[in-house]
PDB file of C-alpha atoms in Angstrom:
ATOM      1  CA  MET A   1       7.003  -0.359 -15.654  1.00  0.00           C
ATOM      2  CA  ALA A   2       4.551  -1.060 -12.854  1.00  0.00           C
ATOM      3  CA  VAL A   3       4.335  -2.355  -9.293  1.00  0.00           C
ATOM      4  CA  THR A   4       1.550  -4.586  -8.008  1.00  0.00           C
ATOM      5  CA  VAL A   5       0.846  -4.581  -4.266  1.00  0.00           C
ATOM      6  CA  VAL A   6      -1.122  -7.302  -2.509  1.00  0.00           C
ATOM      7  CA  GLY A   7      -2.326  -6.169   0.890  1.00  0.00           C
ATOM      8  CA  SER A   8      -5.016  -4.583   2.990  1.00  0.00           C
ATOM      9  CA  VAL A   9      -7.148  -1.544   2.255  1.00  0.00           C
ATOM     10  CA  ALA A  10      -8.620  -0.654   5.622  1.00  0.00           C
ATOM     11  CA  LEU A  11     -10.647   1.730   7.731  1.00  0.00           C
ATOM     12  CA  ASP A  12      -8.663   2.755  10.807  1.00  0.00           C
ATOM     13  CA  ASN A  13      -9.355   4.426  14.123  1.00  0.00           C
ATOM     14  CA  VAL A  14      -6.130   6.059  15.291  1.00  0.00           C
ATOM     15  CA  GLU A  15      -5.680   7.716  18.672  1.00  0.00           C
ATOM     16  CA  THR A  16      -2.684   9.742  19.832  1.00  0.00           C
ATOM     17  CA  PRO A  17      -2.303  11.904  22.953  1.00  0.00           C
ATOM     18  CA  PHE A  18      -3.161  14.867  20.747  1.00  0.00           C
ATOM     19  CA  LYS A  19      -6.029  13.713  18.535  1.00  0.00           C
ATOM     20  CA  LYS A  20      -8.324  10.829  17.622  1.00  0.00           C
ATOM     21  CA  MET A  21      -9.441  10.036  14.081  1.00  0.00           C
ATOM     22  CA  ASN A  22     -12.140   7.515  13.157  1.00  0.00           C
ATOM     23  CA  ASN A  23     -12.762   5.543   9.964  1.00  0.00           C
ATOM     24  CA  ILE A  24      -9.808   7.002   8.114  1.00  0.00           C
ATOM     25  CA  LEU A  25      -8.207   5.341   5.110  1.00  0.00           C
ATOM     26  CA  GLY A  26      -5.511   2.888   6.144  1.00  0.00           C
ATOM     27  CA  GLY A  27      -4.061  -0.487   5.246  1.00  0.00           C
ATOM     28  CA  SER A  28      -0.730  -1.545   3.802  1.00  0.00           C
ATOM     29  CA  ALA A  29      -1.830  -1.359   0.163  1.00  0.00           C
ATOM     30  CA  SER A  30      -3.169   2.181   0.616  1.00  0.00           C
ATOM     31  CA  PHE A  31       0.042   3.663   1.997  1.00  0.00           C
ATOM     32  CA  PHE A  32       2.281   1.661  -0.329  1.00  0.00           C
ATOM     33  CA  SER A  33       0.396   2.530  -3.498  1.00  0.00           C
ATOM     34  CA  LEU A  34       0.128   6.258  -2.814  1.00  0.00           C
ATOM     35  CA  SER A  35       3.822   6.476  -1.933  1.00  0.00           C
ATOM     36  CA  SER A  36       4.955   4.473  -4.949  1.00  0.00           C
ATOM     37  CA  SER A  37       2.642   6.302  -7.371  1.00  0.00           C
ATOM     38  CA  PHE A  38       4.982   9.304  -7.475  1.00  0.00           C
ATOM     39  CA  LEU A  39       7.450   7.241  -9.509  1.00  0.00           C
ATOM     40  CA  THR A  40       5.663   4.389 -11.246  1.00  0.00           C
ATOM     41  CA  ASP A  41       2.313   2.882 -12.156  1.00  0.00           C
ATOM     42  CA  VAL A  42       0.741   0.999  -9.246  1.00  0.00           C
ATOM     43  CA  LYS A  43      -1.880  -1.751  -9.153  1.00  0.00           C
ATOM     44  CA  ILE A  44      -3.701  -2.985  -6.040  1.00  0.00           C
ATOM     45  CA  ILE A  45      -4.903  -6.498  -5.285  1.00  0.00           C
ATOM     46  CA  GLY A  46      -7.121  -6.560  -2.218  1.00  0.00           C
ATOM     47  CA  VAL A  47     -10.671  -6.664  -0.921  1.00  0.00           C
ATOM     48  CA  ILE A  48     -13.027  -4.142   0.690  1.00  0.00           C
ATOM     49  CA  GLY A  49     -16.516  -4.381   2.141  1.00  0.00           C
ATOM     50  CA  ASP A  50     -19.648  -2.719   0.830  1.00  0.00           C
ATOM     51  CA  ASP A  51     -19.297  -0.177   3.658  1.00  0.00           C
ATOM     52  CA  PHE A  52     -16.197   1.351   2.044  1.00  0.00           C
ATOM     53  CA  ASN A  53     -16.430   5.050   1.263  1.00  0.00           C
ATOM     54  CA  GLN A  54     -16.499   5.934  -2.436  1.00  0.00           C
ATOM     55  CA  THR A  55     -14.470   9.030  -1.611  1.00  0.00           C
ATOM     56  CA  TYR A  56     -11.559   6.792  -0.660  1.00  0.00           C
ATOM     57  CA  LEU A  57     -11.815   4.848  -3.923  1.00  0.00           C
ATOM     58  CA  ASP A  58     -11.700   8.160  -5.758  1.00  0.00           C
ATOM     59  CA  ILE A  59      -8.357   8.886  -4.062  1.00  0.00           C
ATOM     60  CA  PHE A  60      -6.816   5.896  -5.824  1.00  0.00           C
ATOM     61  CA  LYS A  61      -8.438   6.792  -9.134  1.00  0.00           C
ATOM     62  CA  ASP A  62      -7.243  10.399  -8.899  1.00  0.00           C
ATOM     63  CA  LYS A  63      -3.669   9.112  -8.501  1.00  0.00           C
ATOM     64  CA  SER A  64      -4.122   6.790 -11.511  1.00  0.00           C
ATOM     65  CA  ILE A  65      -3.735   3.717  -9.292  1.00  0.00           C
ATOM     66  CA  ASP A  66      -5.212   0.632 -10.946  1.00  0.00           C
ATOM     67  CA  ILE A  67      -7.862  -0.877  -8.653  1.00  0.00           C
ATOM     68  CA  THR A  68      -9.015  -3.577 -11.071  1.00  0.00           C
ATOM     69  CA  GLY A  69      -7.777  -6.135  -8.535  1.00  0.00           C
ATOM     70  CA  LEU A  70      -9.479  -4.451  -5.561  1.00  0.00           C
ATOM     71  CA  LYS A  71     -12.709  -6.385  -5.138  1.00  0.00           C
ATOM     72  CA  THR A  72     -15.814  -5.327  -3.202  1.00  0.00           C
ATOM     73  CA  GLU A  73     -17.545  -8.060  -1.194  1.00  0.00           C
ATOM     74  CA  LYS A  74     -20.701  -8.007   0.909  1.00  0.00           C
ATOM     75  CA  GLY A  75     -19.682  -7.299   4.496  1.00  0.00           C
ATOM     76  CA  THR A  76     -17.398  -4.966   6.422  1.00  0.00           C
ATOM     77  CA  THR A  77     -13.998  -3.625   5.422  1.00  0.00           C
ATOM     78  CA  PHE A  78     -10.888  -4.604   7.390  1.00  0.00           C
ATOM     79  CA  HIS A  79     -10.840  -2.372  10.478  1.00  0.00           C
ATOM     80  CA  TRP A  80      -7.972  -1.613  12.859  1.00  0.00           C
ATOM     81  CA  GLU A  81      -8.042   0.569  15.961  1.00  0.00           C
ATOM     82  CA  GLY A  82      -4.865   1.569  17.749  1.00  0.00           C
ATOM     83  CA  ARG A  83      -3.620   3.960  20.399  1.00  0.00           C
ATOM     84  CA  TYR A  84      -0.192   5.629  20.520  1.00  0.00           C
ATOM     85  CA  GLY A  85       1.563   6.931  23.619  1.00  0.00           C
ATOM     86  CA  TYR A  86       3.567  10.142  23.799  1.00  0.00           C
ATOM     87  CA  ASP A  87       6.619   8.564  22.183  1.00  0.00           C
ATOM     88  CA  LEU A  88       4.502   7.584  19.142  1.00  0.00           C
ATOM     89  CA  SER A  89       6.336   4.271  18.824  1.00  0.00           C
ATOM     90  CA  ASP A  90       4.585   0.889  18.872  1.00  0.00           C
ATOM     91  CA  PRO A  91       0.808   1.354  19.149  1.00  0.00           C
ATOM     92  CA  GLU A  92      -1.496  -0.557  21.438  1.00  0.00           C
ATOM     93  CA  THR A  93      -3.961  -2.468  19.280  1.00  0.00           C
ATOM     94  CA  LEU A  94      -7.447  -1.938  20.685  1.00  0.00           C
ATOM     95  CA  GLU A  95      -9.420  -3.794  18.035  1.00  0.00           C
ATOM     96  CA  THR A  96      -8.879  -5.744  14.829  1.00  0.00           C
ATOM     97  CA  ASP A  97     -11.836  -6.807  12.698  1.00  0.00           C
ATOM     98  CA  LEU A  98     -10.787  -8.600   9.520  1.00  0.00           C
ATOM     99  CA  GLY A  99     -14.253  -8.338   7.974  1.00  0.00           C
ATOM    100  CA  VAL A 100     -14.223  -9.509   4.348  1.00  0.00           C
ATOM    101  CA  PHE A 101     -10.423  -9.782   4.512  1.00  0.00           C
ATOM    102  CA  SER A 102     -10.844 -12.980   6.579  1.00  0.00           C
ATOM    103  CA  SER A 103     -11.919 -14.849   3.434  1.00  0.00           C
ATOM    104  CA  PHE A 104      -9.619 -12.978   1.021  1.00  0.00           C
ATOM    105  CA  LYS A 105      -8.619 -15.188  -1.920  1.00  0.00           C
ATOM    106  CA  PRO A 106      -6.698 -12.957  -4.317  1.00  0.00           C
ATOM    107  CA  VAL A 107      -6.943 -13.439  -8.051  1.00  0.00           C
ATOM    108  CA  VAL A 108      -4.088 -11.897 -10.034  1.00  0.00           C
ATOM    109  CA  PRO A 109      -5.367 -10.244 -13.247  1.00  0.00           C
ATOM    110  CA  HIS A 110      -3.489 -11.266 -16.394  1.00  0.00           C
ATOM    111  CA  SER A 111      -2.070  -7.770 -16.915  1.00  0.00           C
ATOM    112  CA  PHE A 112      -0.505  -7.847 -13.414  1.00  0.00           C
ATOM    113  CA  LYS A 113       1.389 -11.130 -13.749  1.00  0.00           C
ATOM    114  CA  ASN A 114       4.789  -9.760 -14.870  1.00  0.00           C
ATOM    115  CA  ASP A 115       4.953  -6.633 -12.692  1.00  0.00           C
ATOM    116  CA  THR A 116       7.283  -5.910  -9.818  1.00  0.00           C
ATOM    117  CA  LEU A 117       5.426  -7.450  -6.876  1.00  0.00           C
ATOM    118  CA  PHE A 118       5.121  -6.303  -3.270  1.00  0.00           C
ATOM    119  CA  LEU A 119       3.611  -8.830  -0.882  1.00  0.00           C
ATOM    120  CA  ALA A 120       2.546  -6.694   2.057  1.00  0.00           C
ATOM    121  CA  ASN A 121       2.142  -7.932   5.628  1.00  0.00           C
ATOM    122  CA  ILE A 122      -0.507 -10.632   5.153  1.00  0.00           C
ATOM    123  CA  ASP A 123      -0.869 -14.379   5.732  1.00  0.00           C
ATOM    124  CA  PRO A 124       2.088 -16.287   4.158  1.00  0.00           C
ATOM    125  CA  ASP A 125      -0.403 -18.764   2.673  1.00  0.00           C
ATOM    126  CA  ILE A 126      -1.972 -15.892   0.731  1.00  0.00           C
ATOM    127  CA  GLN A 127       1.458 -14.570  -0.258  1.00  0.00           C
ATOM    128  CA  PHE A 128       2.469 -17.998  -1.560  1.00  0.00           C
ATOM    129  CA  ASP A 129      -0.793 -18.347  -3.477  1.00  0.00           C
ATOM    130  CA  VAL A 130      -0.187 -15.009  -5.196  1.00  0.00           C
ATOM    131  CA  LEU A 131       3.334 -16.087  -6.167  1.00  0.00           C
ATOM    132  CA  SER A 132       1.921 -19.234  -7.755  1.00  0.00           C
ATOM    133  CA  GLN A 133      -0.292 -17.060  -9.982  1.00  0.00           C
ATOM    134  CA  MET A 134       2.522 -14.823 -11.251  1.00  0.00           C
ATOM    135  CA  ASN A 135       4.379 -15.436 -14.528  1.00  0.00           C
ATOM    136  CA  SER A 136       7.761 -13.704 -14.477  1.00  0.00           C
ATOM    137  CA  PRO A 137       7.642 -10.782 -12.031  1.00  0.00           C
ATOM    138  CA  LYS A 138      10.510  -8.354 -12.507  1.00  0.00           C
ATOM    139  CA  LEU A 139      11.154  -8.264  -8.774  1.00  0.00           C
ATOM    140  CA  ILE A 140       9.504  -9.736  -5.682  1.00  0.00           C
ATOM    141  CA  ALA A 141       9.538  -7.940  -2.323  1.00  0.00           C
ATOM    142  CA  LEU A 142       8.036  -9.207   0.902  1.00  0.00           C
ATOM    143  CA  ASP A 143       6.972  -7.846   4.289  1.00  0.00           C
ATOM    144  CA  THR A 144       5.779  -9.740   7.366  1.00  0.00           C
ATOM    145  CA  MET A 145       5.322  -9.430  11.137  1.00  0.00           C
ATOM    146  CA  ASN A 146       5.866 -11.310  14.411  1.00  0.00           C
ATOM    147  CA  PHE A 147       2.387 -12.855  14.268  1.00  0.00           C
ATOM    148  CA  TRP A 148       3.176 -14.745  11.055  1.00  0.00           C
ATOM    149  CA  ILE A 149       6.728 -15.623  12.114  1.00  0.00           C
ATOM    150  CA  GLU A 150       5.395 -17.281  15.255  1.00  0.00           C
ATOM    151  CA  ARG A 151       2.466 -19.074  13.611  1.00  0.00           C
ATOM    152  CA  LYS A 152       3.505 -19.851  10.030  1.00  0.00           C
ATOM    153  CA  ARG A 153       7.303 -19.764  10.022  1.00  0.00           C
ATOM    154  CA  GLU A 154       7.827 -22.653   7.583  1.00  0.00           C
ATOM    155  CA  LYS A 155       5.399 -21.255   5.006  1.00  0.00           C
ATOM    156  CA  LEU A 156       6.936 -17.808   5.421  1.00  0.00           C
ATOM    157  CA  ILE A 157      10.396 -19.220   4.699  1.00  0.00           C
ATOM    158  CA  LYS A 158       9.030 -20.760   1.486  1.00  0.00           C
ATOM    159  CA  VAL A 159       7.857 -17.296   0.437  1.00  0.00           C
ATOM    160  CA  ILE A 160      11.244 -15.788   1.356  1.00  0.00           C
ATOM    161  CA  GLU A 161      12.938 -18.423  -0.832  1.00  0.00           C
ATOM    162  CA  LYS A 162      11.088 -17.024  -3.851  1.00  0.00           C
ATOM    163  CA  SER A 163      11.633 -13.347  -2.971  1.00  0.00           C
ATOM    164  CA  ASP A 164      14.360 -10.910  -3.989  1.00  0.00           C
ATOM    165  CA  ILE A 165      13.818  -8.379  -1.193  1.00  0.00           C
ATOM    166  CA  PHE A 166      12.712  -8.993   2.390  1.00  0.00           C
ATOM    167  CA  ILE A 167      11.596  -6.009   4.493  1.00  0.00           C
ATOM    168  CA  ILE A 168      11.192  -6.472   8.270  1.00  0.00           C
ATOM    169  CA  ASN A 169      12.225  -4.816  11.526  1.00  0.00           C
ATOM    170  CA  GLU A 170      15.114  -5.828  13.777  1.00  0.00           C
ATOM    171  CA  SER A 171      13.092  -7.723  16.373  1.00  0.00           C
ATOM    172  CA  GLU A 172      11.363  -9.715  13.622  1.00  0.00           C
ATOM    173  CA  ALA A 173      14.724 -10.633  12.088  1.00  0.00           C
ATOM    174  CA  ARG A 174      15.944 -11.912  15.452  1.00  0.00           C
ATOM    175  CA  LEU A 175      12.727 -13.852  16.044  1.00  0.00           C
ATOM    176  CA  LEU A 176      12.818 -15.434  12.592  1.00  0.00           C
ATOM    177  CA  THR A 177      16.460 -16.522  12.724  1.00  0.00           C
ATOM    178  CA  GLY A 178      17.118 -17.004  16.427  1.00  0.00           C
ATOM    179  CA  GLU A 179      20.218 -14.804  16.084  1.00  0.00           C
ATOM    180  CA  SER A 180      20.824 -11.933  18.495  1.00  0.00           C
ATOM    181  CA  SER A 181      23.320 -10.285  16.135  1.00  0.00           C
ATOM    182  CA  ILE A 182      21.702  -8.399  13.282  1.00  0.00           C
ATOM    183  CA  PHE A 183      24.631  -9.266  11.020  1.00  0.00           C
ATOM    184  CA  LEU A 184      24.237 -12.992  11.692  1.00  0.00           C
ATOM    185  CA  ALA A 185      20.479 -12.652  11.242  1.00  0.00           C
ATOM    186  CA  ALA A 186      21.090 -11.021   7.850  1.00  0.00           C
ATOM    187  CA  LYS A 187      23.318 -13.925   6.774  1.00  0.00           C
ATOM    188  CA  ALA A 188      20.679 -16.432   7.861  1.00  0.00           C
ATOM    189  CA  ILE A 189      17.978 -14.613   5.890  1.00  0.00           C
ATOM    190  CA  HIS A 190      20.226 -14.496   2.821  1.00  0.00           C
ATOM    191  CA  ASN A 191      20.586 -18.266   3.186  1.00  0.00           C
ATOM    192  CA  PHE A 192      16.787 -18.542   3.095  1.00  0.00           C
ATOM    193  CA  GLY A 193      16.959 -17.034  -0.394  1.00  0.00           C
ATOM    194  CA  ALA A 194      16.284 -13.286  -0.219  1.00  0.00           C
ATOM    195  CA  LYS A 195      19.124 -11.401  -1.932  1.00  0.00           C
ATOM    196  CA  ILE A 196      18.395  -8.062  -0.273  1.00  0.00           C
ATOM    197  CA  LEU A 197      17.373  -7.534   3.340  1.00  0.00           C
ATOM    198  CA  ILE A 198      15.956  -4.240   4.572  1.00  0.00           C
ATOM    199  CA  LEU A 199      15.741  -3.808   8.331  1.00  0.00           C
ATOM    200  CA  LYS A 200      13.297  -1.082   9.360  1.00  0.00           C
ATOM    201  CA  ARG A 201      14.463   0.657  12.526  1.00  0.00           C
ATOM    202  CA  GLY A 202      11.618   3.105  13.112  1.00  0.00           C
ATOM    203  CA  ALA A 203      12.862   6.421  14.473  1.00  0.00           C
ATOM    204  CA  TYR A 204      16.438   5.258  13.805  1.00  0.00           C
ATOM    205  CA  GLY A 205      16.051   4.741  10.056  1.00  0.00           C
ATOM    206  CA  ALA A 206      16.855   1.579   8.120  1.00  0.00           C
ATOM    207  CA  THR A 207      19.716  -0.762   7.234  1.00  0.00           C
ATOM    208  CA  MET A 208      20.172  -2.600   3.930  1.00  0.00           C
ATOM    209  CA  PHE A 209      22.162  -5.807   3.463  1.00  0.00           C
ATOM    210  CA  LEU A 210      23.242  -7.170   0.064  1.00  0.00           C
ATOM    211  CA  ASP A 211      25.848  -9.951  -0.043  1.00  0.00           C
ATOM    212  CA  ASP A 212      28.786  -8.625   2.000  1.00  0.00           C
ATOM    213  CA  HIS A 213      27.676  -5.003   1.685  1.00  0.00           C
ATOM    214  CA  PHE A 214      25.486  -3.044   4.046  1.00  0.00           C
ATOM    215  CA  PHE A 215      24.249   0.537   4.132  1.00  0.00           C
ATOM    216  CA  ILE A 216      22.776   2.455   7.058  1.00  0.00           C
ATOM    217  CA  VAL A 217      20.454   5.423   6.680  1.00  0.00           C
ATOM    218  CA  PRO A 218      19.124   7.455   9.630  1.00  0.00           C
ATOM    219  CA  ALA A 219      15.541   8.656   9.812  1.00  0.00           C
ATOM    220  CA  TYR A 220      14.830  12.139   8.495  1.00  0.00           C
ATOM    221  CA  PRO A 221      14.587  14.475  11.528  1.00  0.00           C
ATOM    222  CA  LEU A 222      11.094  15.865  12.048  1.00  0.00           C
ATOM    223  CA  GLU A 223       9.803  18.490  14.459  1.00  0.00           C
ATOM    224  CA  ASP A 224       6.246  17.149  14.499  1.00  0.00           C
ATOM    225  CA  ILE A 225       4.982  13.597  13.995  1.00  0.00           C
ATOM    226  CA  LYS A 226       1.221  13.083  13.844  1.00  0.00           C
ATOM    227  CA  ASP A 227       0.589   9.439  12.903  1.00  0.00           C
ATOM    228  CA  PRO A 228       3.297   6.788  12.314  1.00  0.00           C
ATOM    229  CA  THR A 229       0.816   4.099  11.222  1.00  0.00           C
ATOM    230  CA  GLY A 230       1.738   4.063   7.533  1.00  0.00           C
ATOM    231  CA  ALA A 231       5.464   4.733   7.843  1.00  0.00           C
ATOM    232  CA  GLY A 232       6.689   1.232   6.979  1.00  0.00           C
ATOM    233  CA  ASP A 233       4.460   0.754   3.949  1.00  0.00           C
ATOM    234  CA  SER A 234       5.155   4.281   2.689  1.00  0.00           C
ATOM    235  CA  PHE A 235       8.856   3.470   3.000  1.00  0.00           C
ATOM    236  CA  ALA A 236       8.402   0.263   0.996  1.00  0.00           C
ATOM    237  CA  GLY A 237       6.390   2.121  -1.638  1.00  0.00           C
ATOM    238  CA  GLY A 238       9.067   4.746  -2.121  1.00  0.00           C
ATOM    239  CA  PHE A 239      11.860   2.161  -2.138  1.00  0.00           C
ATOM    240  CA  LEU A 240      10.279  -0.127  -4.736  1.00  0.00           C
ATOM    241  CA  GLY A 241       8.884   2.767  -6.744  1.00  0.00           C
ATOM    242  CA  TYR A 242      12.389   4.181  -7.140  1.00  0.00           C
ATOM    243  CA  ILE A 243      13.792   0.811  -8.211  1.00  0.00           C
ATOM    244  CA  ASP A 244      10.979   0.244 -10.700  1.00  0.00           C
ATOM    245  CA  ASN A 245      11.390   3.743 -12.125  1.00  0.00           C
ATOM    246  CA  THR A 246      15.162   3.517 -12.585  1.00  0.00           C
ATOM    247  CA  GLY A 247      15.444  -0.186 -13.442  1.00  0.00           C
ATOM    248  CA  ASP A 248      18.853  -0.192 -11.764  1.00  0.00           C
ATOM    249  CA  MET A 249      19.676  -2.869  -9.174  1.00  0.00           C
ATOM    250  CA  SER A 250      23.260  -1.749  -8.521  1.00  0.00           C
ATOM    251  CA  PHE A 251      24.169  -1.273  -4.873  1.00  0.00           C
ATOM    252  CA  GLU A 252      24.734   2.448  -5.426  1.00  0.00           C
ATOM    253  CA  ASN A 253      21.240   2.873  -6.846  1.00  0.00           C
ATOM    254  CA  LEU A 254      19.727   0.738  -4.095  1.00  0.00           C
ATOM    255  CA  LYS A 255      21.220   3.208  -1.606  1.00  0.00           C
ATOM    256  CA  LYS A 256      19.318   6.027  -3.307  1.00  0.00           C
ATOM    257  CA  ALA A 257      16.162   3.911  -3.296  1.00  0.00           C
ATOM    258  CA  LEU A 258      16.565   3.330   0.440  1.00  0.00           C
ATOM    259  CA  VAL A 259      16.877   7.060   1.056  1.00  0.00           C
ATOM    260  CA  PHE A 260      13.893   7.779  -1.191  1.00  0.00           C
ATOM    261  CA  GLY A 261      11.808   5.323   0.803  1.00  0.00           C
ATOM    262  CA  ASN A 262      13.017   6.967   3.982  1.00  0.00           C
ATOM    263  CA  ILE A 263      11.932  10.368   2.686  1.00  0.00           C
ATOM    264  CA  MET A 264       8.464   9.102   1.733  1.00  0.00           C
ATOM    265  CA  ALA A 265       8.006   7.635   5.214  1.00  0.00           C
ATOM    266  CA  SER A 266       8.990  10.981   6.730  1.00  0.00           C
ATOM    267  CA  PHE A 267       6.195  12.701   4.819  1.00  0.00           C
ATOM    268  CA  ALA A 268       3.613  10.032   5.658  1.00  0.00           C
ATOM    269  CA  VAL A 269       3.949  10.483   9.429  1.00  0.00           C
ATOM    270  CA  GLU A 270       3.399  14.248   9.295  1.00  0.00           C
ATOM    271  CA  ASP A 271      -0.377  13.836   9.191  1.00  0.00           C
ATOM    272  CA  PHE A 272      -3.074  11.260   9.880  1.00  0.00           C
ATOM    273  CA  SER A 273      -3.973   8.570   7.373  1.00  0.00           C
ATOM    274  CA  VAL A 274      -2.697   9.244   3.837  1.00  0.00           C
ATOM    275  CA  ASP A 275      -3.374  12.985   3.994  1.00  0.00           C
ATOM    276  CA  ARG A 276       0.249  14.110   3.774  1.00  0.00           C
ATOM    277  CA  LEU A 277       0.985  11.766   0.879  1.00  0.00           C
ATOM    278  CA  LEU A 278      -1.917  13.362  -0.971  1.00  0.00           C
ATOM    279  CA  ALA A 279      -0.720  16.896  -0.296  1.00  0.00           C
ATOM    280  CA  ILE A 280       2.962  16.710  -1.232  1.00  0.00           C
ATOM    281  CA  LYS A 281       4.410  17.500  -4.653  1.00  0.00           C
ATOM    282  CA  MET A 282       7.435  15.993  -6.363  1.00  0.00           C
ATOM    283  CA  ASP A 283       9.406  19.219  -5.881  1.00  0.00           C
ATOM    284  CA  GLU A 284       8.984  18.859  -2.093  1.00  0.00           C
ATOM    285  CA  ILE A 285      10.213  15.274  -2.233  1.00  0.00           C
ATOM    286  CA  LYS A 286      13.291  16.248  -4.244  1.00  0.00           C
ATOM    287  CA  ASP A 287      14.000  19.143  -1.895  1.00  0.00           C
ATOM    288  CA  ARG A 288      13.831  16.910   1.181  1.00  0.00           C
ATOM    289  CA  PHE A 289      16.038  14.317  -0.536  1.00  0.00           C
ATOM    290  CA  LYS A 290      18.640  17.028  -1.183  1.00  0.00           C
ATOM    291  CA  LYS A 291      18.445  18.286   2.419  1.00  0.00           C
ATOM    292  CA  PHE A 292      18.891  14.744   3.692  1.00  0.00           C
ATOM    293  CA  ARG A 293      21.920  14.240   1.464  1.00  0.00           C
ATOM    294  CA  ASP A 294      23.467  17.495   2.660  1.00  0.00           C
ATOM    295  CA  MET A 295      22.930  16.678   6.343  1.00  0.00           C
ATOM    296  CA  THR A 296      24.464  13.189   6.067  1.00  0.00           C
ATOM    297  CA  TYR A 297      27.371  13.784   3.647  1.00  0.00           C
ATOM    298  CA  PHE A 298      30.697  14.640   5.231  1.00  0.00           C
ATOM    299  CA  GLY A 299      33.307  13.930   2.530  1.00  0.00           C
ATOM    300  CA  GLU A 300      36.814  12.597   3.050  1.00  0.00           C
ATOM    301  CA  LEU A 301      39.141  13.270   5.972  1.00  0.00           C
ATOM    302  CA  SER A 302      41.361  16.326   5.495  1.00  0.00           C
ATOM    303  CA  LEU A 303      44.393  14.618   7.019  1.00  0.00           C
TER     304      LEU A 303
END
């Protein structure tokens, strides 16, 4: 029972109307692994520069996250700088410096080759290369973004063909398929090969499609949001961690996994970087899950 994530481990500068933080731990693999580690063993495949802070590496070690596949190269670590407005929705990207990530050529360790696999938002060529190195992964999940859809659509579709779960947002689904209707977009993506489609809807939650079934979950209501940067990857980590822990791919269990991912994302945004994910305990997660269930369950009609 383990999940391998292939993605970025980064140093971020994040600015909101209320605070600015510099050189904080970020990257898709960071948020995913820390979220998923509550439920399963996690392994990271990625690359960092020799400027990376040892304190951040210790965070992964303290959570028993396997960083055998996280290589250190001479140069600078992937760096992203973004600014959020008052609505804390889509950030304005101020700077992106790929650093050593620009020449990232992942090598999958032998002990990783049969794990559940999460291909985070990276170049589809890299995603496809990782797939070619796997043996018999229990499950393959994939994330992407507009940039790759616009520039490497055909290669991305080849990766989707080999994936079980595809996680994107609504605008990306429309861009990829050319369909304005989300339901038609879901059918088109199923035709590409992905059995399960998860549409991230930000402050509005998420929607899951499987065959002719779909399930909608709202976002957990929060009084105070500090930093939404890692929400999507924390969601994916919770979702796949729950599936890997339970080993149950029934639609009813996938619903619970979707809610668990939703809950993990709600914690992640309550502080900058991964700080909230480091502070929470399993009892808090279970309590929030129960509160979410109570606030969304309404039973049968009394008529």
